[in-house]
PDB file of C-alpha atoms in Angstrom:
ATOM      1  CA  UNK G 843       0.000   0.000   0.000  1.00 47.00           C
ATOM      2  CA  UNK G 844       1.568   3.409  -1.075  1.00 49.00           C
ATOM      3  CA  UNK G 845       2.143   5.942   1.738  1.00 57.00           C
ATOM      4  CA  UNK G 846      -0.155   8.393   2.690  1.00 42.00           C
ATOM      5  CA  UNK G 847       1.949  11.317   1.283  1.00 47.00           C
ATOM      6  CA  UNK G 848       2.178  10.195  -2.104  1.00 44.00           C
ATOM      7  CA  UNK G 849      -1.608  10.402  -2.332  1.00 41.00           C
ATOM      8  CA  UNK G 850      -2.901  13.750  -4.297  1.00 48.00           C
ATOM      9  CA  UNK G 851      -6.696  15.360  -4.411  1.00 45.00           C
ATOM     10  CA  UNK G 852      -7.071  14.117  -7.864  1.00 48.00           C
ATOM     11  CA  UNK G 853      -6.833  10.348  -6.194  1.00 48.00           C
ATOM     12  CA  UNK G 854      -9.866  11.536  -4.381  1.00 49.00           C
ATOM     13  CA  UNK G 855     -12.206  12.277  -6.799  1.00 61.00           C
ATOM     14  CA  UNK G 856     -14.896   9.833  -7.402  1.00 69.00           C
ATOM     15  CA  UNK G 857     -15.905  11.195 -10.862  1.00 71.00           C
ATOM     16  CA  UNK G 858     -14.764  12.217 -14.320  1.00 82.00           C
ATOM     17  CA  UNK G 859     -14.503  16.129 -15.170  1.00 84.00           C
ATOM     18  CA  UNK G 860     -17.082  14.900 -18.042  1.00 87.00           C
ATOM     19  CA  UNK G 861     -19.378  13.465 -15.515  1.00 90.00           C
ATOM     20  CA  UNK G 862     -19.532  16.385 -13.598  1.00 90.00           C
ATOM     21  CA  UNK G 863     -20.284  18.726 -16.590  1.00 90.00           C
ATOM     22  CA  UNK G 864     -22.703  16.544 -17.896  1.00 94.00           C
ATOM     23  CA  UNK G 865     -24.364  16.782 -14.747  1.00 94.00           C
ATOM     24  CA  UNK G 866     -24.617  20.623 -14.333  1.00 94.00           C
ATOM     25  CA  UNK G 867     -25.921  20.419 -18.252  1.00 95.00           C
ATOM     26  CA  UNK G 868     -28.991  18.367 -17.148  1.00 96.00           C
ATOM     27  CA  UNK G 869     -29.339  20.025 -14.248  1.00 96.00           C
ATOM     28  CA  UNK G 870     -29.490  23.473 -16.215  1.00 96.00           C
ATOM     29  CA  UNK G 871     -31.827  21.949 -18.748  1.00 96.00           C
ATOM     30  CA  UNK G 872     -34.129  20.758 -15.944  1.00 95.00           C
ATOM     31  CA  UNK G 873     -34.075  24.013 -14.708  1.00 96.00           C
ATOM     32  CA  UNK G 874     -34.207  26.272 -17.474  1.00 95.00           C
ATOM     33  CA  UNK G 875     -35.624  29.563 -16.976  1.00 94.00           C
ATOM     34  CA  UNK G 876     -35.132  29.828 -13.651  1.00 95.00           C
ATOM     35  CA  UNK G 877     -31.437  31.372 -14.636  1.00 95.00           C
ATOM     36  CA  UNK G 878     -33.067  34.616 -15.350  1.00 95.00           C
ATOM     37  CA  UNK G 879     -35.011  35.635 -12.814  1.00 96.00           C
ATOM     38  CA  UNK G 880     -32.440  34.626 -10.078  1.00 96.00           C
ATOM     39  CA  UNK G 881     -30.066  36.273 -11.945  1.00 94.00           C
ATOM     40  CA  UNK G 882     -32.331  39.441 -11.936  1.00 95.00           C
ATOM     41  CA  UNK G 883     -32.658  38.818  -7.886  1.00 95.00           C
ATOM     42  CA  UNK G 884     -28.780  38.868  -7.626  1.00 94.00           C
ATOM     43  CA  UNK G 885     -28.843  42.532  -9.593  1.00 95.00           C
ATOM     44  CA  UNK G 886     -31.420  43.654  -7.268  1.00 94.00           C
ATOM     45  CA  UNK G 887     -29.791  42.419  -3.998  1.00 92.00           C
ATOM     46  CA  UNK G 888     -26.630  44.449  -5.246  1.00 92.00           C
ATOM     47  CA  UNK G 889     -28.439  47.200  -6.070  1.00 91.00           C
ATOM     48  CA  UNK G 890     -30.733  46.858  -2.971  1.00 89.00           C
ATOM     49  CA  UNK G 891     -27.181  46.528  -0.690  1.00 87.00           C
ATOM     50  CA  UNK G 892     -24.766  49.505  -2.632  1.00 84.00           C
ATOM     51  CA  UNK G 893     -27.206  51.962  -2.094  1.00 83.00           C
ATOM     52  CA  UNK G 894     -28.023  51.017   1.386  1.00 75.00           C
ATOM     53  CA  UNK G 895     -31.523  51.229   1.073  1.00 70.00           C
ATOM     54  CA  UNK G 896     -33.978  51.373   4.450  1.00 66.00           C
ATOM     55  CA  UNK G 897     -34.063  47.607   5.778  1.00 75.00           C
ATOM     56  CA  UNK G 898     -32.172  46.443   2.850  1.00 80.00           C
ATOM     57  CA  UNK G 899     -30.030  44.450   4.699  1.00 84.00           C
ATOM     58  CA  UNK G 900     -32.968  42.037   5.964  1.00 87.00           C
ATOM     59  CA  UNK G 901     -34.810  41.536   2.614  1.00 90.00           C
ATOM     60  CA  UNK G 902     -31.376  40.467   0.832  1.00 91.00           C
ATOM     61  CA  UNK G 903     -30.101  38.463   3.731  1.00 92.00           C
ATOM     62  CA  UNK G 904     -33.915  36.554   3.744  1.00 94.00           C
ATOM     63  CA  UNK G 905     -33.900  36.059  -0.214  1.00 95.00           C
ATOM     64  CA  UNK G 906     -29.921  34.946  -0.045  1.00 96.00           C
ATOM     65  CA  UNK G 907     -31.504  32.367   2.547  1.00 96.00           C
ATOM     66  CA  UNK G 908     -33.995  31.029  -0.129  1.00 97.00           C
ATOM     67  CA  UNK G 909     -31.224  30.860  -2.606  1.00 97.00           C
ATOM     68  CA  UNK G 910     -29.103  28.705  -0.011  1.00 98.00           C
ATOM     69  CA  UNK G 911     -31.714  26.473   0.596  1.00 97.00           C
ATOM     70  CA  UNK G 912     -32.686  26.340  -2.739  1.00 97.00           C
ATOM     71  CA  UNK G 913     -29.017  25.673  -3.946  1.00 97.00           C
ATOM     72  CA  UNK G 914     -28.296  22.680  -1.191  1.00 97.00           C
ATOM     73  CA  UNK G 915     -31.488  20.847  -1.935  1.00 97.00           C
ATOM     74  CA  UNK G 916     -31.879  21.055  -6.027  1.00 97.00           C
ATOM     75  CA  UNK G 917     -28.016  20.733  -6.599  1.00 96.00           C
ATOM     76  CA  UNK G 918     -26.319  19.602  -3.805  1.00 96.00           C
ATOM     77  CA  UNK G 919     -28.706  16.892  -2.561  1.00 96.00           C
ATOM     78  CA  UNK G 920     -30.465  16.286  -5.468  1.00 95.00           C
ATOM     79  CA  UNK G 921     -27.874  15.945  -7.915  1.00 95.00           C
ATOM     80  CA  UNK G 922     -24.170  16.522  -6.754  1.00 94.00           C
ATOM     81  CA  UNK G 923     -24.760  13.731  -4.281  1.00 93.00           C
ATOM     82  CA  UNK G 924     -25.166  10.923  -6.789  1.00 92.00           C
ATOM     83  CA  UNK G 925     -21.585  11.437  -7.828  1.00 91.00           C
ATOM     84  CA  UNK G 926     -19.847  12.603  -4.982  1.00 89.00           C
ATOM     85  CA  UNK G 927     -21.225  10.873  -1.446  1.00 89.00           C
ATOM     86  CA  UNK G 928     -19.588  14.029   0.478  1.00 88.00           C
ATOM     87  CA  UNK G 929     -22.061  16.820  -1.412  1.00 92.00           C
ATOM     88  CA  UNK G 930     -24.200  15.725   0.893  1.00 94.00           C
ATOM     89  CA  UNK G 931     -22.652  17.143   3.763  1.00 95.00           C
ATOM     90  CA  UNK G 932     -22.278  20.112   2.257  1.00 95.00           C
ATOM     91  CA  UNK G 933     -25.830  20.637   1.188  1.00 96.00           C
ATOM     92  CA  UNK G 934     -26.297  20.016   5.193  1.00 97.00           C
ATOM     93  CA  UNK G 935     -23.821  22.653   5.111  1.00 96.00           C
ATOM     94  CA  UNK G 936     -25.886  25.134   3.014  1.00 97.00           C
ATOM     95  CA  UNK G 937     -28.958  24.822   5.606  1.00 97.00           C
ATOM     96  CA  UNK G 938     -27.221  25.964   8.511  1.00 97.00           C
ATOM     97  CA  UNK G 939     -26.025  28.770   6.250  1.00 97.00           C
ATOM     98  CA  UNK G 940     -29.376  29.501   5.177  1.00 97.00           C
ATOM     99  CA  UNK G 941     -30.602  29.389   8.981  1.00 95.00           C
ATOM    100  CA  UNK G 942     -27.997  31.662   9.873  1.00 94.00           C
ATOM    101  CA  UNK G 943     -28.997  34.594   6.909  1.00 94.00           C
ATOM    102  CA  UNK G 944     -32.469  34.218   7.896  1.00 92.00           C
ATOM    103  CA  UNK G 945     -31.220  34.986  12.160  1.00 90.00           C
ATOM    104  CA  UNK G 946     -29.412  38.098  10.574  1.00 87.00           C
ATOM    105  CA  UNK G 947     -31.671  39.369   8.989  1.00 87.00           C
ATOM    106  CA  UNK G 948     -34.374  39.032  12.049  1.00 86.00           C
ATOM    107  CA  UNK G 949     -31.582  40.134  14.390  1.00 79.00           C
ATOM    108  CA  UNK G 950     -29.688  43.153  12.405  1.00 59.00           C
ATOM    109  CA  UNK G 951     -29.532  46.482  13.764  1.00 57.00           C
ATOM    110  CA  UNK G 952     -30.148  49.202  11.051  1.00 49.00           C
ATOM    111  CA  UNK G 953     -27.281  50.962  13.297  1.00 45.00           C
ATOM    112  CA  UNK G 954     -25.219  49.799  11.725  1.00 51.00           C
ATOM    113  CA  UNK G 955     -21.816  51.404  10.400  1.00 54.00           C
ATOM    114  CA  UNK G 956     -21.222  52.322   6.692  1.00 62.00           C
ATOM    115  CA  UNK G 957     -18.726  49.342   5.409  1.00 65.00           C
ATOM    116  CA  UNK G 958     -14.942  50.610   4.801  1.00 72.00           C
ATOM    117  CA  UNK G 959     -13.473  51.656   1.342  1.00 72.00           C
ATOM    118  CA  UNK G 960     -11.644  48.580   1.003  1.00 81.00           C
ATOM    119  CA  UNK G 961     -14.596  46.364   2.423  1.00 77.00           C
ATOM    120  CA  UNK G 962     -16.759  47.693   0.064  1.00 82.00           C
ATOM    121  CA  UNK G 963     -13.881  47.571  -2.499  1.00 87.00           C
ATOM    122  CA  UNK G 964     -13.534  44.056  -1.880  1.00 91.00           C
ATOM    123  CA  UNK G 965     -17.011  42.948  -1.820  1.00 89.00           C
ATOM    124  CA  UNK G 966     -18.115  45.068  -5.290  1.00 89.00           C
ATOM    125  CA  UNK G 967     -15.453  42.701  -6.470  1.00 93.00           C
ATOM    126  CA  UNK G 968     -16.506  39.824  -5.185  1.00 94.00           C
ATOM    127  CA  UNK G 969     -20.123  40.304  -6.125  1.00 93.00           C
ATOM    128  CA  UNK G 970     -19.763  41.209  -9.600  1.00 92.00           C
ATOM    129  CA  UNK G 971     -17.164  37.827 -10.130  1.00 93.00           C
ATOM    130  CA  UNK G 972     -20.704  35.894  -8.672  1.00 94.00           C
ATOM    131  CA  UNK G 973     -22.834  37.100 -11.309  1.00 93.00           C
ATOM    132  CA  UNK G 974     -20.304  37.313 -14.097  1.00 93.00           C
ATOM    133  CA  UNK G 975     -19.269  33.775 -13.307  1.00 91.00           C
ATOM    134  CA  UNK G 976     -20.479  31.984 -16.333  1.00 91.00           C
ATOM    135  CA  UNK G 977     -18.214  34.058 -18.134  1.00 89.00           C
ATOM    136  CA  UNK G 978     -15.408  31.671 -16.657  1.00 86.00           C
ATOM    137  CA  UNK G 979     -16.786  28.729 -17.952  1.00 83.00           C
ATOM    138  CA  UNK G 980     -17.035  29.982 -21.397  1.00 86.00           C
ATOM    139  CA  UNK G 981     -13.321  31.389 -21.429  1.00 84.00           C
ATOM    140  CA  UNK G 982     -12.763  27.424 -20.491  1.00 81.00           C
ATOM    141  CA  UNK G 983     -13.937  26.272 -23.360  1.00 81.00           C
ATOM    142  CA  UNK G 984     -17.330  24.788 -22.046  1.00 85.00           C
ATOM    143  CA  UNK G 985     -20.804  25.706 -23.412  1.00 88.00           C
ATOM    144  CA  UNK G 986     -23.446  27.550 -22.116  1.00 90.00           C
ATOM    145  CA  UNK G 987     -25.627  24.771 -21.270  1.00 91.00           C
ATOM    146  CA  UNK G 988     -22.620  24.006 -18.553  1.00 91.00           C
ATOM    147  CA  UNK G 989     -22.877  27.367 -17.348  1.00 92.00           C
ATOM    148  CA  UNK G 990     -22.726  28.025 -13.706  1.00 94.00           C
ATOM    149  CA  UNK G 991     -24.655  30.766 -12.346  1.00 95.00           C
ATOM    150  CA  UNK G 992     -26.040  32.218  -9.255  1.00 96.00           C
ATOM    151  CA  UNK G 993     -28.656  30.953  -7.222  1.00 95.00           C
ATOM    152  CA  UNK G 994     -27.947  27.697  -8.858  1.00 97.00           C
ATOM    153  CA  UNK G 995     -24.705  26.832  -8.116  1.00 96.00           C
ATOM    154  CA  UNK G 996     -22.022  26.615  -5.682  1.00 96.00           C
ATOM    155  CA  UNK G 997     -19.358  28.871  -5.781  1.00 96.00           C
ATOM    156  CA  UNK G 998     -21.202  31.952  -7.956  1.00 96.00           C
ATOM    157  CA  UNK G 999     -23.507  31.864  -4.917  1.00 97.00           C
ATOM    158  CA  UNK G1000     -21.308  31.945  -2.322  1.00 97.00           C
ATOM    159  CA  UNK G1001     -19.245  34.368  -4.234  1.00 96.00           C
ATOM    160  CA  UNK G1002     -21.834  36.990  -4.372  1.00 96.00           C
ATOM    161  CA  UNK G1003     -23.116  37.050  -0.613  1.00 96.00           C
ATOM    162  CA  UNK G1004     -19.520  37.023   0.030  1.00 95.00           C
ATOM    163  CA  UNK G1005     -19.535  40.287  -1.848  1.00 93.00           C
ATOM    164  CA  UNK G1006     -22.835  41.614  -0.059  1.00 93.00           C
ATOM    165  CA  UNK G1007     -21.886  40.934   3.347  1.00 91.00           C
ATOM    166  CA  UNK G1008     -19.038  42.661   3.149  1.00 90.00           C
ATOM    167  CA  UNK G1009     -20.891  45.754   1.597  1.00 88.00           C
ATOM    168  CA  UNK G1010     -23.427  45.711   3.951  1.00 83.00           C
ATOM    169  CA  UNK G1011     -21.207  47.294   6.589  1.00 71.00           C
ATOM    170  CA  UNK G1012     -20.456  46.781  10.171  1.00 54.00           C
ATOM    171  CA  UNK G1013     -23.454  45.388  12.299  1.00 54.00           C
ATOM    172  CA  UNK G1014     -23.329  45.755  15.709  1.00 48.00           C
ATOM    173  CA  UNK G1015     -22.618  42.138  16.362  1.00 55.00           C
ATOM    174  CA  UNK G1016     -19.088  41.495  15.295  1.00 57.00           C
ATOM    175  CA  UNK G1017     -19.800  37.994  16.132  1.00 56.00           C
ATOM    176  CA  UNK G1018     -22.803  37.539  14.236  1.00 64.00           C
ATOM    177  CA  UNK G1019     -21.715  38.931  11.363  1.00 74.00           C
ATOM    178  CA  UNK G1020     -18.428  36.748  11.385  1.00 81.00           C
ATOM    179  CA  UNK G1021     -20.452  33.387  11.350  1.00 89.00           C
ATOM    180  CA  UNK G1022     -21.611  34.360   7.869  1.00 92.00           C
ATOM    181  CA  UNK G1023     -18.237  33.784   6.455  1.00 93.00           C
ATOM    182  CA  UNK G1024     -17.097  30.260   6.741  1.00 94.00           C
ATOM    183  CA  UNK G1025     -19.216  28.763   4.919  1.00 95.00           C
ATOM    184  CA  UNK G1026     -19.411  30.814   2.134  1.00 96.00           C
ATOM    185  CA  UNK G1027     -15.244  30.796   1.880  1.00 95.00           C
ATOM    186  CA  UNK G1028     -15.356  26.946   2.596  1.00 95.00           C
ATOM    187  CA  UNK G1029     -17.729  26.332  -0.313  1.00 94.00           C
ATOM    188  CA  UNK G1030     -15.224  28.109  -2.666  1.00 94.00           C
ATOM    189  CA  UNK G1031     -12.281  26.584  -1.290  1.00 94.00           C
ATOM    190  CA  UNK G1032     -13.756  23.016  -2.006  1.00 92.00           C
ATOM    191  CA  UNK G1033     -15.013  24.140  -5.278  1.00 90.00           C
ATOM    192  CA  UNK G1034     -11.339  25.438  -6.033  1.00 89.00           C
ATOM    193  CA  UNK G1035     -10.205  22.003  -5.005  1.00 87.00           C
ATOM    194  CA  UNK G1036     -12.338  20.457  -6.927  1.00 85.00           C
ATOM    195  CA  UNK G1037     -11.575  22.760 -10.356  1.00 81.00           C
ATOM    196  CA  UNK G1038      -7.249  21.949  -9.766  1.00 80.00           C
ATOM    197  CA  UNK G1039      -7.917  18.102  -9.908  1.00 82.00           C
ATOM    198  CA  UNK G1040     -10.103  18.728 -12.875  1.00 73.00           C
ATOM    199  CA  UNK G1041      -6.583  20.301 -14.238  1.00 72.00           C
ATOM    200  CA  UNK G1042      -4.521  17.617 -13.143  1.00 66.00           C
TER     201      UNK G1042
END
């Protein structure tokens, strides 16, 4: 038996890059308007946060809680599961994250101080790379159909309330507002993972 060392991620992975495309295909077909009008939500909630409307904070942080739920069930359970026995974990994952937007949004003070030029630097950046994320499929070389957008997958979704919550400025709650982040940054971090041993 080789030694544990020698061992990399792609030895890990339980499925063919052409699997997993085909997958996201079918589940976009299945699917199929719903693109648009969660893509037109993601707009709005960027809109909605930037301009720092009255109780903005609570309406996006409820809707981003839909779009987590929705996101663990119809692709993580549903589908992602069949191929890889540890998306379901992570679809567990996406519930508690969907529990926890719905708590902020109950719980936020609309005290709360304007985000920082860099935070708000930062999380324009990050918001517009969630809804612009097809775009990085199609530089790949992979069609439209295989598209992944937000609200329906992974990573663009965790990219964008990435972006938002770090627009949304300073609640009053440090804590709070720091259990927003892990999973969010865990979700890309195992979707990078995943991407490299598609490379390798």
């Amino acid at each position: 038996m080789s030694e544990w060392w020698t061992y990399t991620l792609s030895d890990f992975l339980m499925f063919s890059p052409r699997t997993y495309w085909r997958l996201v295909e079918l589940y976009n077909r299945d699917f199929w308007p719903l693109h648009l009008p969660l893509l037109a939500a993601g707009l709005a909630a960027l809109w909605l946060t930037a301009t720092r409307r009255t109780h903005a904070f609570r309406w996006v942080a409820f809707g981003l809680s839909a779009i987590w739920l929705w996101v663990g069930w119809a692709f993580l359970w549903e589908r992602y599961a069949t191929i890889n026995w540890a998306a379901q974990y992570v679809a567990l994952a996406f519930a508690v994250q969907a529990v926890l937007l719905t708590g902020a949004g109950l719980m936020r003070k609309h005290t709360a101080a304007s985000a920082g030029p860099a935070a708000r630097g930062l999380g324009g950046m990050l918001a517009a790379a969630g809804l612009v994320y097809p775009l990085l499929g199609l530089a790949a070389g992979r069609r439209w159909a295989q598209a992944e957008t937000f609200g329906m997958a992974p990573e663009p979704t965790a990219l964008l309330t990435l972006g938002l919550l770090l627009l949304s400025g300073r609640p009053a709650s440090r804590t709070g507002r720091a259990l927003l982040f892990p999973i969010p940054l865990l979700c890309l971090l195992l979707g990078a993972a995943t991407a490299w041993t598609f490379l390798n």
